[in-house]
């Protein structure tokens, strides 16, 4: 990761730290001092004891708190209070940017972030922090990030996050996700993820709640706060549903096993055959599982109860407590049964340990079904343009040919078992020509749409290292982009889920 540029810094204390062995991290006291270039400002969950010229001395804290309190600092800095003036546990949005112009933020944009704080209060009914600082970088030079902490979060987005607001729909879910982690993950923490210090390895068996339900509530809060509309949120859910409806790796690797991913690899990374190998599916597939649980409770209780009640009781317990409170699988079952009596153990274990189809029952029960259109939704179009820093924008043909292609013709994520895969294509190749004409995204789209009658099979010229070859793909179903379509006669529970409280 790039953590320092001429304009900004992302300081993570554990990267510059030695500490005495044999002690709980929470019992080692530290007083940190930071020296920055002249004119720079900083933000973190640490509180300042003394500031003099370019030197800042922070109040003493435990080593555990220090490591959990990274710094964002920069020459171009702006701060917004997201709470009322009399808040006893205030929430602040701190921005650092590549240039001062990027810090121009509209009132309606700040209003949506303030509503995020309001909606989180209504959902959880508590705050488990003395103060909370969103650290947000707007940059094309420092690496992007989304990392939770108890009283802050590190967030990095493209520099045009505010400037091109209408095109940044996908990125707007970052802050709601990381904010939710203050309750789910940092305060309520799986017992096997709690360790006394940083030499002890963590275990990840409950990441399907730690990350899966955080992913779920992050998207719900994105909609409830107005950071995205209900329609945009449903379009995003369609993309997630389509992904897991085509997750071939479910045949051999269950959802529970994906929680071992970080233990084995140490970091999340792009895979050559992601759909077959699987990876961090404890985020999105687990979020579908929690939508399934939410709609089940709503339907069984005739709208009187929902997963909101679980969030309020489980994460909202002991308002004001900052010290972590751990939980086990059995405690999750107990709390779910308090919300609505059901065989929750069987419900969860069948979805965690099984190899059956994707958990799309929540969408069906919510009054929708996964369908296909010949044009991408607004959310899909923006998602294709908003690739991670350092990669080319791509055009997505995942649900037709079974691949995506960058502007330069590089094949990306060829879908295991799809038409392109069956024709012998892989992510190591470049697409040079379509039907003997130089590759352009619109040319490939036209060719896919033009073979519905089977009279014009796609002839693709590909470059595989220093070899060229022609591949014929006989695909006949036209362009396909995911949509969620209302089922007549069923209650629209998805809109109820996304409705502001």
CSV table of C-alpha atoms in Angstrom, one decimal:
chain,number,residue,atom,x,y,z
A,1,UNK,CA,0.0,0.0,0.0
A,2,UNK,CA,1.0,3.6,-0.7
A,3,UNK,CA,0.5,5.3,2.7
A,4,UNK,CA,2.3,8.6,2.1
A,5,UNK,CA,2.2,11.1,-0.7
A,6,UNK,CA,3.3,14.8,-1.0
A,7,UNK,CA,-0.1,15.8,0.2
A,8,UNK,CA,-1.2,13.2,2.8
A,9,UNK,CA,-0.3,10.4,5.2
A,10,UNK,CA,-2.0,7.3,6.5
A,11,UNK,CA,-0.2,6.3,9.7
A,12,UNK,CA,-0.9,2.9,11.1
A,13,UNK,CA,0.8,2.6,14.4
A,14,UNK,CA,1.4,-1.2,14.3
A,15,UNK,CA,3.7,-0.7,11.3
A,16,UNK,CA,6.2,1.4,13.3
A,17,UNK,CA,5.8,-0.4,16.7
A,18,UNK,CA,7.7,-2.6,19.1
A,19,UNK,CA,6.1,-3.5,22.4
A,20,UNK,CA,7.1,-5.5,25.5
A,21,UNK,CA,6.2,-9.2,25.4
A,22,UNK,CA,4.1,-11.0,28.0
A,23,UNK,CA,1.4,-8.4,28.7
A,24,UNK,CA,-2.2,-7.8,27.6
A,25,UNK,CA,-2.1,-5.0,25.0
A,26,UNK,CA,-4.9,-3.3,27.0
A,27,UNK,CA,-2.6,-3.0,30.0
A,28,UNK,CA,0.4,-1.4,28.3
A,29,UNK,CA,0.2,2.4,28.5
A,30,UNK,CA,1.6,4.6,25.6
A,31,UNK,CA,1.9,8.3,25.0
A,32,UNK,CA,2.4,9.0,21.3
A,33,UNK,CA,3.9,12.1,19.7
A,34,UNK,CA,3.5,13.0,16.0
A,35,UNK,CA,5.5,15.5,14.0
A,36,UNK,CA,4.0,16.7,10.7
A,37,UNK,CA,5.0,19.0,7.9
A,38,UNK,CA,4.2,22.6,8.4
A,39,UNK,CA,0.5,23.5,7.6
A,40,UNK,CA,-0.7,19.9,7.8
A,41,UNK,CA,-3.7,18.9,9.9
A,42,UNK,CA,-4.4,15.4,11.4
A,43,UNK,CA,-7.4,13.4,12.5
A,44,UNK,CA,-7.7,10.2,14.5
A,45,UNK,CA,-9.6,8.7,17.5
A,46,UNK,CA,-6.7,9.8,19.7
A,47,UNK,CA,-7.3,13.0,21.7
A,48,UNK,CA,-4.7,15.8,21.7
A,49,UNK,CA,-3.0,16.7,25.0
A,50,UNK,CA,-0.7,19.4,23.6
A,51,UNK,CA,-0.2,20.8,20.1
A,52,UNK,CA,2.8,23.1,19.5
A,53,UNK,CA,3.9,24.1,16.0
A,54,UNK,CA,4.2,20.9,13.9
A,55,UNK,CA,4.4,18.6,16.9
A,56,UNK,CA,1.3,17.0,18.5
A,57,UNK,CA,1.4,15.1,21.8
A,58,UNK,CA,-1.6,12.8,22.3
A,59,UNK,CA,-3.2,11.8,25.6
A,60,UNK,CA,-1.9,8.5,27.1
A,61,UNK,CA,-3.9,5.4,26.0
A,62,UNK,CA,-3.4,1.7,26.1
A,63,UNK,CA,-1.4,0.0,23.4
A,64,UNK,CA,-4.7,-1.6,22.2
A,65,UNK,CA,-6.3,1.8,21.8
A,66,UNK,CA,-3.2,3.2,20.0
A,67,UNK,CA,-3.1,0.4,17.4
A,68,UNK,CA,-6.9,0.8,16.9
A,69,UNK,CA,-6.4,4.6,16.3
A,70,UNK,CA,-4.7,5.3,12.9
A,71,UNK,CA,-3.9,8.8,11.7
A,72,UNK,CA,-5.0,10.5,8.5
A,73,UNK,CA,-3.2,13.8,7.9
A,74,UNK,CA,-2.6,16.1,5.0
A,75,UNK,CA,-2.0,19.5,3.6
A,76,UNK,CA,-5.6,19.8,2.3
A,77,UNK,CA,-7.9,19.0,5.1
A,78,UNK,CA,-11.6,19.6,6.1
A,79,UNK,CA,-13.7,18.6,9.1
A,80,UNK,CA,-17.5,18.2,9.3
A,81,UNK,CA,-19.4,17.6,12.5
A,82,UNK,CA,-22.1,15.0,11.9
A,83,UNK,CA,-23.9,15.3,15.2
A,84,UNK,CA,-25.8,18.0,17.0
A,85,UNK,CA,-23.7,20.7,18.9
A,86,UNK,CA,-24.5,19.2,22.3
A,87,UNK,CA,-23.7,15.6,21.5
A,88,UNK,CA,-21.8,13.8,24.4
A,89,UNK,CA,-20.3,11.2,22.0
A,90,UNK,CA,-19.8,13.2,18.8
A,91,UNK,CA,-19.3,11.8,15.3
A,92,UNK,CA,-17.0,13.7,12.9
A,93,UNK,CA,-16.2,13.4,9.1
A,94,UNK,CA,-12.5,14.2,8.4
A,95,UNK,CA,-11.4,14.7,4.8
A,96,UNK,CA,-7.9,14.7,3.3
A,97,UNK,CA,-7.5,15.2,-0.4
A,98,UNK,CA,-5.0,15.6,-3.3
A,99,UNK,CA,-6.1,19.2,-3.7
A,100,UNK,CA,-8.2,21.8,-1.9
A,101,UNK,CA,-10.7,21.9,-4.7
A,102,UNK,CA,-11.7,18.3,-4.0
A,103,UNK,CA,-12.9,19.3,-0.5
A,104,UNK,CA,-15.8,21.3,-1.9
A,105,UNK,CA,-18.8,19.3,-0.5
A,106,UNK,CA,-22.5,20.1,-1.1
A,107,UNK,CA,-24.9,20.6,1.8
A,108,UNK,CA,-27.1,17.7,0.6
A,109,UNK,CA,-24.0,15.4,0.6
A,110,UNK,CA,-23.2,16.2,4.2
A,111,UNK,CA,-26.9,15.9,5.1
A,112,UNK,CA,-26.9,12.3,3.8
A,113,UNK,CA,-23.8,11.5,6.0
A,114,UNK,CA,-25.6,13.1,9.0
A,115,UNK,CA,-28.6,10.9,8.3
A,116,UNK,CA,-26.3,7.9,8.3
A,117,UNK,CA,-25.5,8.7,11.9
A,118,UNK,CA,-29.2,9.2,12.8
A,119,UNK,CA,-30.3,6.0,11.2
A,120,UNK,CA,-27.5,4.0,12.9
A,121,UNK,CA,-28.7,5.4,16.3
A,122,UNK,CA,-32.2,4.3,15.5
A,123,UNK,CA,-31.0,0.8,14.4
A,124,UNK,CA,-28.6,0.0,17.3
A,125,UNK,CA,-30.1,2.3,20.0
A,126,UNK,CA,-26.6,2.9,21.5
A,127,UNK,CA,-23.1,4.2,21.0
A,128,UNK,CA,-20.1,2.2,22.1
A,129,UNK,CA,-17.6,4.9,21.7
A,130,UNK,CA,-16.7,8.2,23.4
A,131,UNK,CA,-16.3,9.8,20.0
A,132,UNK,CA,-16.1,8.6,16.4
A,133,UNK,CA,-14.0,9.9,13.5
A,134,UNK,CA,-14.5,8.9,9.9
A,135,UNK,CA,-11.1,9.3,8.2
A,136,UNK,CA,-11.8,9.7,4.5
A,137,UNK,CA,-9.1,10.3,1.8
A,138,UNK,CA,-10.0,11.6,-1.7
A,139,UNK,CA,-7.0,10.6,-3.8
A,140,UNK,CA,-5.6,8.9,-6.8
A,141,UNK,CA,-2.1,8.7,-5.3
A,142,UNK,CA,-2.5,7.2,-1.9
A,143,UNK,CA,-3.9,3.6,-1.8
A,144,UNK,CA,-7.6,3.1,-1.2
A,145,UNK,CA,-8.7,1.4,2.0
A,146,UNK,CA,-11.7,0.4,4.0
A,147,UNK,CA,-10.8,-0.7,7.5
A,148,UNK,CA,-12.8,-0.7,10.7
A,149,UNK,CA,-11.7,0.6,14.1
A,150,UNK,CA,-13.7,1.0,17.3
A,151,UNK,CA,-13.8,4.8,17.4
A,152,UNK,CA,-12.8,5.6,13.8
A,153,UNK,CA,-12.4,4.0,10.4
A,154,UNK,CA,-9.9,4.4,7.5
A,155,UNK,CA,-11.6,5.0,4.2
A,156,UNK,CA,-10.1,5.8,0.9
A,157,UNK,CA,-12.1,6.6,-2.3
A,158,UNK,CA,-11.4,8.2,-5.7
A,159,UNK,CA,-10.8,11.9,-5.7
A,160,UNK,CA,-14.1,12.6,-7.5
A,161,UNK,CA,-16.2,11.0,-4.8
A,162,UNK,CA,-18.1,14.3,-4.0
A,163,UNK,CA,-17.5,16.0,-7.4
A,164,UNK,CA,-19.1,13.2,-9.5
A,165,UNK,CA,-21.6,12.2,-6.8
A,166,UNK,CA,-24.1,10.6,-9.2
A,167,UNK,CA,-21.5,8.2,-10.5
A,168,UNK,CA,-20.2,7.0,-7.1
A,169,UNK,CA,-23.2,4.9,-6.0
A,170,UNK,CA,-21.1,1.8,-5.2
A,171,UNK,CA,-18.5,3.8,-3.2
A,172,UNK,CA,-21.2,5.4,-0.9
A,173,UNK,CA,-21.7,2.1,1.0
A,174,UNK,CA,-18.1,2.2,2.3
A,175,UNK,CA,-18.7,4.5,5.3
A,176,UNK,CA,-22.0,2.8,6.4
A,177,UNK,CA,-20.2,-0.5,6.4
A,178,UNK,CA,-17.2,0.6,8.4
A,179,UNK,CA,-19.3,2.6,10.8
A,180,UNK,CA,-21.4,-0.5,11.5
A,181,UNK,CA,-18.2,-2.3,12.5
A,182,UNK,CA,-18.0,-0.1,15.6
A,183,UNK,CA,-21.0,-2.2,16.9
A,184,UNK,CA,-20.5,-5.4,15.0
A,185,UNK,CA,-16.9,-6.6,15.2
A,186,UNK,CA,-15.2,-4.0,17.5
A,187,UNK,CA,-17.8,-3.9,20.4
A,188,UNK,CA,-19.6,-7.2,19.9
A,189,UNK,CA,-16.7,-9.5,18.8
A,190,UNK,CA,-16.6,-13.2,18.1
A,191,UNK,CA,-14.9,-15.0,21.0
A,192,UNK,CA,-12.3,-16.6,18.8
A,193,UNK,CA,-11.4,-13.2,17.2
A,194,UNK,CA,-10.5,-11.7,20.6
A,195,UNK,CA,-6.8,-12.0,21.5
A,196,UNK,CA,-4.7,-10.6,24.4
A,197,UNK,CA,-2.0,-9.2,22.1
A,198,UNK,CA,-0.9,-9.1,18.5
A,199,UNK,CA,1.3,-12.2,18.8
A,200,UNK,CA,-1.7,-14.5,19.2
A,201,UNK,CA,-3.4,-15.6,15.9
A,202,UNK,CA,-7.1,-14.8,15.5
A,203,UNK,CA,-9.6,-17.4,14.4
A,204,UNK,CA,-12.4,-16.4,12.0
A,205,UNK,CA,-15.2,-19.0,12.4
A,206,UNK,CA,-17.9,-16.3,12.9
A,207,UNK,CA,-16.9,-13.9,10.1
A,208,UNK,CA,-20.3,-14.7,8.4
A,209,UNK,CA,-21.8,-12.5,11.2
A,210,UNK,CA,-18.8,-10.1,11.8
A,211,UNK,CA,-18.6,-9.3,8.1
A,212,UNK,CA,-21.8,-10.8,6.6
A,213,UNK,CA,-24.2,-8.9,8.8
A,214,UNK,CA,-22.0,-5.8,8.6
A,215,UNK,CA,-22.3,-6.0,4.9
A,216,UNK,CA,-26.1,-6.4,5.2
A,217,UNK,CA,-26.6,-3.4,7.6
A,218,UNK,CA,-24.1,-1.3,5.7
A,219,UNK,CA,-26.3,-1.6,2.6
A,220,UNK,CA,-29.5,-1.1,4.6
A,221,UNK,CA,-28.0,2.1,6.2
A,222,UNK,CA,-26.8,3.3,2.8
A,223,UNK,CA,-30.4,3.3,1.7
A,224,UNK,CA,-32.0,4.5,4.9
A,225,UNK,CA,-29.7,7.5,5.1
A,226,UNK,CA,-30.3,8.5,1.5
A,227,UNK,CA,-26.7,7.8,0.4
A,228,UNK,CA,-28.4,5.6,-2.2
A,229,UNK,CA,-32.1,5.3,-3.3
A,230,UNK,CA,-34.1,2.2,-2.7
A,231,UNK,CA,-34.1,1.6,-6.5
A,232,UNK,CA,-30.2,1.8,-6.6
A,233,UNK,CA,-30.0,-0.5,-3.5
A,234,UNK,CA,-32.2,-3.1,-5.2
A,235,UNK,CA,-30.1,-2.8,-8.4
A,236,UNK,CA,-27.0,-3.5,-6.3
A,237,UNK,CA,-28.7,-6.5,-4.7
A,238,UNK,CA,-29.5,-7.8,-8.2
A,239,UNK,CA,-25.8,-7.8,-9.0
A,240,UNK,CA,-25.0,-9.7,-5.7
A,241,UNK,CA,-27.8,-12.2,-6.4
A,242,UNK,CA,-26.5,-12.8,-9.9
A,243,UNK,CA,-22.9,-13.3,-8.7
A,244,UNK,CA,-23.9,-16.0,-6.2
A,245,UNK,CA,-26.5,-17.7,-8.5
A,246,UNK,CA,-23.4,-18.4,-10.7
A,247,UNK,CA,-20.9,-19.3,-7.9
A,248,UNK,CA,-19.7,-22.7,-9.2
A,249,UNK,CA,-17.3,-23.1,-6.3
A,250,UNK,CA,-20.2,-23.9,-4.0
A,251,UNK,CA,-20.0,-27.5,-5.3
A,252,UNK,CA,-16.9,-28.1,-3.3
A,253,UNK,CA,-16.4,-25.3,-0.9
A,254,UNK,CA,-19.1,-24.2,1.6
A,255,UNK,CA,-19.6,-20.7,3.0
A,256,UNK,CA,-18.3,-21.7,6.4
A,257,UNK,CA,-15.0,-22.7,4.9
A,258,UNK,CA,-14.5,-19.3,3.2
A,259,UNK,CA,-14.0,-17.9,6.7
A,260,UNK,CA,-10.6,-19.6,6.7
A,261,UNK,CA,-9.5,-17.5,3.7
A,262,UNK,CA,-7.7,-14.8,5.7
A,263,UNK,CA,-6.2,-17.4,8.1
A,264,UNK,CA,-4.7,-19.2,5.1
A,265,UNK,CA,-3.6,-16.3,2.9
A,266,UNK,CA,-3.2,-13.4,5.2
A,267,UNK,CA,-4.9,-11.0,2.8
A,268,UNK,CA,-7.8,-10.8,0.4
A,269,UNK,CA,-6.6,-11.0,-3.2
A,270,UNK,CA,-7.9,-11.3,-6.7
A,271,UNK,CA,-8.0,-14.9,-7.9
A,272,UNK,CA,-7.6,-16.3,-11.4
A,273,UNK,CA,-10.8,-18.4,-11.1
A,274,UNK,CA,-12.6,-16.6,-8.3
A,275,UNK,CA,-16.0,-18.2,-8.9
A,276,UNK,CA,-14.6,-21.7,-8.6
A,277,UNK,CA,-11.9,-21.1,-5.9
A,278,UNK,CA,-14.2,-18.8,-3.8
A,279,UNK,CA,-12.7,-16.2,-1.4
A,280,UNK,CA,-14.3,-13.7,0.9
A,281,UNK,CA,-17.8,-14.9,0.3
A,282,UNK,CA,-18.6,-14.4,4.0
A,283,UNK,CA,-19.3,-10.8,3.0
A,284,UNK,CA,-21.9,-10.9,0.2
A,285,UNK,CA,-23.2,-14.5,0.3
A,286,UNK,CA,-23.6,-14.1,4.1
A,287,UNK,CA,-25.4,-10.8,3.6
A,288,UNK,CA,-27.9,-12.7,1.4
A,289,UNK,CA,-28.3,-15.2,4.2
A,290,UNK,CA,-29.2,-12.4,6.6
A,291,UNK,CA,-31.7,-10.9,4.1
A,292,UNK,CA,-33.2,-14.4,4.1
A,293,UNK,CA,-33.5,-14.3,7.9
A,294,UNK,CA,-34.9,-10.7,8.0
A,295,UNK,CA,-37.6,-11.4,5.4
A,296,UNK,CA,-38.5,-14.6,7.2
A,297,UNK,CA,-39.0,-12.9,10.5
A,298,UNK,CA,-41.0,-10.0,8.8
A,299,UNK,CA,-43.3,-12.5,7.0
A,300,UNK,CA,-43.8,-14.9,10.0
A,301,UNK,CA,-44.5,-12.0,12.4
A,302,UNK,CA,-46.7,-10.2,9.9
A,303,UNK,CA,-44.4,-7.2,10.0
A,304,UNK,CA,-44.3,-6.8,13.7
A,305,UNK,CA,-40.7,-8.1,14.1
A,306,UNK,CA,-37.6,-7.9,12.0
A,307,UNK,CA,-33.8,-8.4,12.1
A,308,UNK,CA,-33.7,-4.7,13.3
A,309,UNK,CA,-34.8,-6.1,16.7
A,310,UNK,CA,-31.8,-8.5,16.7
A,311,UNK,CA,-29.4,-5.6,15.9
A,312,UNK,CA,-30.9,-3.4,18.6
A,313,UNK,CA,-30.7,-6.2,21.3
A,314,UNK,CA,-27.4,-7.8,20.3
A,315,UNK,CA,-25.3,-4.9,19.3
A,316,UNK,CA,-27.1,-2.2,21.3
A,317,UNK,CA,-26.7,-3.8,24.7
A,318,UNK,CA,-24.9,-1.8,27.4
A,319,UNK,CA,-25.1,1.6,25.9
A,320,UNK,CA,-21.8,3.5,26.4
A,321,UNK,CA,-19.7,0.5,27.0
A,322,UNK,CA,-16.5,0.6,24.9
A,323,UNK,CA,-14.7,-2.5,26.1
A,324,UNK,CA,-15.4,-5.4,23.8
A,325,UNK,CA,-18.1,-7.9,24.6
A,326,UNK,CA,-17.5,-11.3,23.0
A,327,UNK,CA,-20.1,-13.8,21.7
A,328,UNK,CA,-20.3,-17.4,20.5
A,329,UNK,CA,-22.5,-19.2,18.0
A,330,UNK,CA,-24.9,-20.4,20.7
A,331,UNK,CA,-25.4,-16.8,21.9
A,332,UNK,CA,-26.4,-15.7,18.4
A,333,UNK,CA,-29.0,-18.5,18.3
A,334,UNK,CA,-30.4,-17.5,21.7
A,335,UNK,CA,-30.8,-13.9,20.7
A,336,UNK,CA,-32.4,-14.8,17.3
A,337,UNK,CA,-34.9,-16.9,19.2
A,338,UNK,CA,-35.8,-14.0,21.5
A,339,UNK,CA,-36.6,-12.0,18.3
A,340,UNK,CA,-38.7,-14.8,16.7
A,341,UNK,CA,-38.8,-18.4,17.8
A,342,UNK,CA,-37.5,-20.6,15.0
A,343,UNK,CA,-35.0,-23.4,14.4
A,344,UNK,CA,-32.2,-20.9,13.8
A,345,UNK,CA,-29.5,-23.4,14.4
A,346,UNK,CA,-30.7,-25.5,11.4
A,347,UNK,CA,-31.4,-22.4,9.4
A,348,UNK,CA,-27.8,-21.1,9.7
A,349,UNK,CA,-25.9,-24.4,9.6
A,350,UNK,CA,-27.7,-25.5,6.4
A,351,UNK,CA,-26.6,-22.3,4.7
A,352,UNK,CA,-23.1,-22.3,6.2
A,353,UNK,CA,-22.3,-26.0,5.7
A,354,UNK,CA,-24.3,-26.9,2.6
A,355,UNK,CA,-23.5,-27.0,-1.0
A,356,UNK,CA,-27.0,-26.2,-2.4
A,357,UNK,CA,-28.0,-23.3,-4.5
A,358,UNK,CA,-27.4,-19.7,-3.6
A,359,UNK,CA,-29.4,-18.3,-0.7
A,360,UNK,CA,-31.9,-16.2,-2.8
A,361,UNK,CA,-35.0,-17.1,-0.7
A,362,UNK,CA,-34.8,-13.6,1.0
A,363,UNK,CA,-35.2,-12.0,-2.4
A,364,UNK,CA,-38.1,-14.2,-3.3
A,365,UNK,CA,-39.8,-13.8,0.0
A,366,UNK,CA,-39.1,-10.0,-0.3
A,367,UNK,CA,-41.4,-9.9,-3.4
A,368,UNK,CA,-38.8,-10.0,-6.2
A,369,UNK,CA,-37.1,-12.5,-8.5
A,370,UNK,CA,-33.8,-12.5,-10.4
A,371,UNK,CA,-34.4,-11.7,-14.1
A,372,UNK,CA,-32.3,-10.5,-17.0
A,373,UNK,CA,-32.3,-7.4,-19.2
A,374,UNK,CA,-30.3,-6.6,-22.4
A,375,UNK,CA,-29.0,-3.4,-20.9
A,376,UNK,CA,-27.1,-2.7,-17.7
A,377,UNK,CA,-28.8,-0.8,-14.9
A,378,UNK,CA,-27.5,2.6,-13.8
A,379,UNK,CA,-25.8,0.9,-10.9
A,380,UNK,CA,-24.1,-1.7,-13.2
A,381,UNK,CA,-22.9,1.0,-15.5
A,382,UNK,CA,-21.3,3.0,-12.7
A,383,UNK,CA,-19.8,-0.1,-11.2
A,384,UNK,CA,-18.1,-1.0,-14.5
A,385,UNK,CA,-16.4,2.4,-14.5
A,386,UNK,CA,-15.5,2.5,-10.8
A,387,UNK,CA,-12.7,-0.1,-10.8
A,388,UNK,CA,-10.0,-0.2,-8.1
A,389,UNK,CA,-7.1,2.2,-8.5
A,390,UNK,CA,-4.5,1.0,-10.9
A,391,UNK,CA,-6.8,-1.1,-13.1
A,392,UNK,CA,-8.5,-0.3,-16.4
A,393,UNK,CA,-12.2,0.2,-16.6
A,394,UNK,CA,-13.9,-2.9,-18.0
A,395,UNK,CA,-17.1,-3.9,-19.8
A,396,UNK,CA,-19.0,-6.7,-18.1
A,397,UNK,CA,-20.3,-9.7,-20.1
A,398,UNK,CA,-20.3,-12.1,-17.1
A,399,UNK,CA,-23.8,-13.4,-17.6
A,400,UNK,CA,-23.6,-13.8,-21.3
A,401,UNK,CA,-20.2,-14.8,-22.5
A,402,UNK,CA,-19.0,-15.3,-18.9
A,403,UNK,CA,-16.2,-12.8,-18.8
A,404,UNK,CA,-15.4,-9.1,-18.5
A,405,UNK,CA,-13.0,-7.2,-20.8
A,406,UNK,CA,-10.9,-4.1,-20.1
A,407,UNK,CA,-10.8,-1.2,-22.5
A,408,UNK,CA,-7.4,-2.5,-23.7
A,409,UNK,CA,-8.8,-6.0,-24.4
A,410,UNK,CA,-7.5,-7.8,-21.3
A,411,UNK,CA,-9.8,-10.7,-20.3
A,412,UNK,CA,-10.8,-10.5,-16.7
A,413,UNK,CA,-12.4,-13.0,-14.4
A,414,UNK,CA,-13.4,-15.6,-17.0
A,415,UNK,CA,-16.3,-17.4,-15.3
A,416,UNK,CA,-15.7,-21.1,-14.6
A,417,UNK,CA,-18.1,-23.2,-16.6
A,418,UNK,CA,-19.3,-20.3,-18.8
A,419,UNK,CA,-19.3,-20.1,-22.6
A,420,UNK,CA,-15.9,-18.4,-22.7
A,421,UNK,CA,-14.4,-20.9,-20.3
A,422,UNK,CA,-15.8,-23.8,-22.3
A,423,UNK,CA,-14.3,-22.3,-25.5
A,424,UNK,CA,-10.8,-22.4,-23.8
A,425,UNK,CA,-10.4,-18.7,-22.9
A,426,UNK,CA,-8.7,-17.6,-19.7
A,427,UNK,CA,-7.7,-14.4,-17.8
A,428,UNK,CA,-4.2,-14.6,-19.3
A,429,UNK,CA,-5.4,-13.6,-22.7
A,430,UNK,CA,-6.1,-10.4,-24.6
A,431,UNK,CA,-9.0,-10.0,-27.0
A,432,UNK,CA,-7.6,-8.6,-30.3
A,433,UNK,CA,-10.6,-8.9,-32.7
A,434,UNK,CA,-14.3,-9.8,-32.9
A,435,UNK,CA,-15.4,-11.3,-36.2
A,436,UNK,CA,-12.2,-10.1,-37.9
A,437,UNK,CA,-12.6,-6.5,-36.7
A,438,UNK,CA,-10.5,-4.8,-34.1
A,439,UNK,CA,-12.0,-5.2,-30.6
A,440,UNK,CA,-14.2,-2.5,-29.2
A,441,UNK,CA,-16.7,-3.0,-26.4
A,442,UNK,CA,-19.7,-2.0,-28.6
A,443,UNK,CA,-18.5,-4.3,-31.3
A,444,UNK,CA,-18.6,-7.3,-28.9
A,445,UNK,CA,-22.0,-6.2,-27.6
A,446,UNK,CA,-23.4,-6.1,-31.1
A,447,UNK,CA,-21.9,-9.5,-31.9
A,448,UNK,CA,-23.4,-11.1,-28.8
A,449,UNK,CA,-26.8,-9.6,-29.5
A,450,UNK,CA,-26.6,-10.6,-33.2
A,451,UNK,CA,-26.2,-14.4,-32.6
A,452,UNK,CA,-29.5,-15.0,-30.9
A,453,UNK,CA,-30.7,-17.1,-33.9
A,454,UNK,CA,-27.4,-19.0,-34.0
A,455,UNK,CA,-26.5,-17.8,-37.5
A,456,UNK,CA,-23.5,-15.6,-36.5
A,457,UNK,CA,-21.3,-17.4,-34.0
A,458,UNK,CA,-18.7,-15.2,-32.3
A,459,UNK,CA,-15.2,-15.5,-33.8
A,460,UNK,CA,-12.7,-14.1,-31.4
A,461,UNK,CA,-9.0,-13.5,-32.2
A,462,UNK,CA,-7.1,-13.7,-28.9
A,463,UNK,CA,-3.4,-13.3,-27.9
A,464,UNK,CA,-2.1,-15.8,-25.4
A,465,UNK,CA,1.4,-14.6,-24.4
A,466,UNK,CA,3.2,-14.6,-27.8
A,467,UNK,CA,0.7,-16.9,-29.5
A,468,UNK,CA,-2.4,-15.9,-31.5
A,469,UNK,CA,-5.4,-18.1,-32.1
A,470,UNK,CA,-9.0,-17.9,-33.2
A,471,UNK,CA,-11.7,-19.2,-30.9
A,472,UNK,CA,-15.4,-19.7,-31.9
A,473,UNK,CA,-18.0,-19.2,-29.1
A,474,UNK,CA,-21.4,-20.4,-30.0
A,475,UNK,CA,-23.4,-18.5,-27.5
A,476,UNK,CA,-27.1,-17.7,-28.4
A,477,UNK,CA,-28.9,-16.1,-25.4
A,478,UNK,CA,-28.0,-12.4,-26.1
A,479,UNK,CA,-26.8,-9.8,-23.7
A,480,UNK,CA,-27.8,-10.5,-20.0
A,481,UNK,CA,-27.7,-8.0,-17.1
A,482,UNK,CA,-29.2,-8.8,-13.7
A,483,UNK,CA,-32.4,-7.2,-12.5
A,484,UNK,CA,-34.8,-7.8,-9.6
A,485,UNK,CA,-38.3,-7.8,-10.8
A,486,UNK,CA,-41.4,-7.4,-8.6
A,487,UNK,CA,-43.6,-10.5,-8.2
A,488,UNK,CA,-47.2,-9.5,-8.5
A,489,UNK,CA,-49.3,-10.4,-5.5
A,490,UNK,CA,-46.4,-10.5,-3.0
A,491,UNK,CA,-45.6,-7.8,-0.4
A,492,UNK,CA,-42.6,-5.6,-1.2
A,493,UNK,CA,-40.5,-6.4,1.8
A,494,UNK,CA,-37.3,-5.2,0.2
A,495,UNK,CA,-38.6,-1.7,0.1
A,496,UNK,CA,-39.6,-2.1,3.7
A,497,UNK,CA,-36.1,-3.2,4.6
A,498,UNK,CA,-34.5,-0.2,2.9
A,499,UNK,CA,-37.1,2.4,4.2
A,500,UNK,CA,-35.7,5.0,6.6
A,501,UNK,CA,-36.8,4.7,10.2
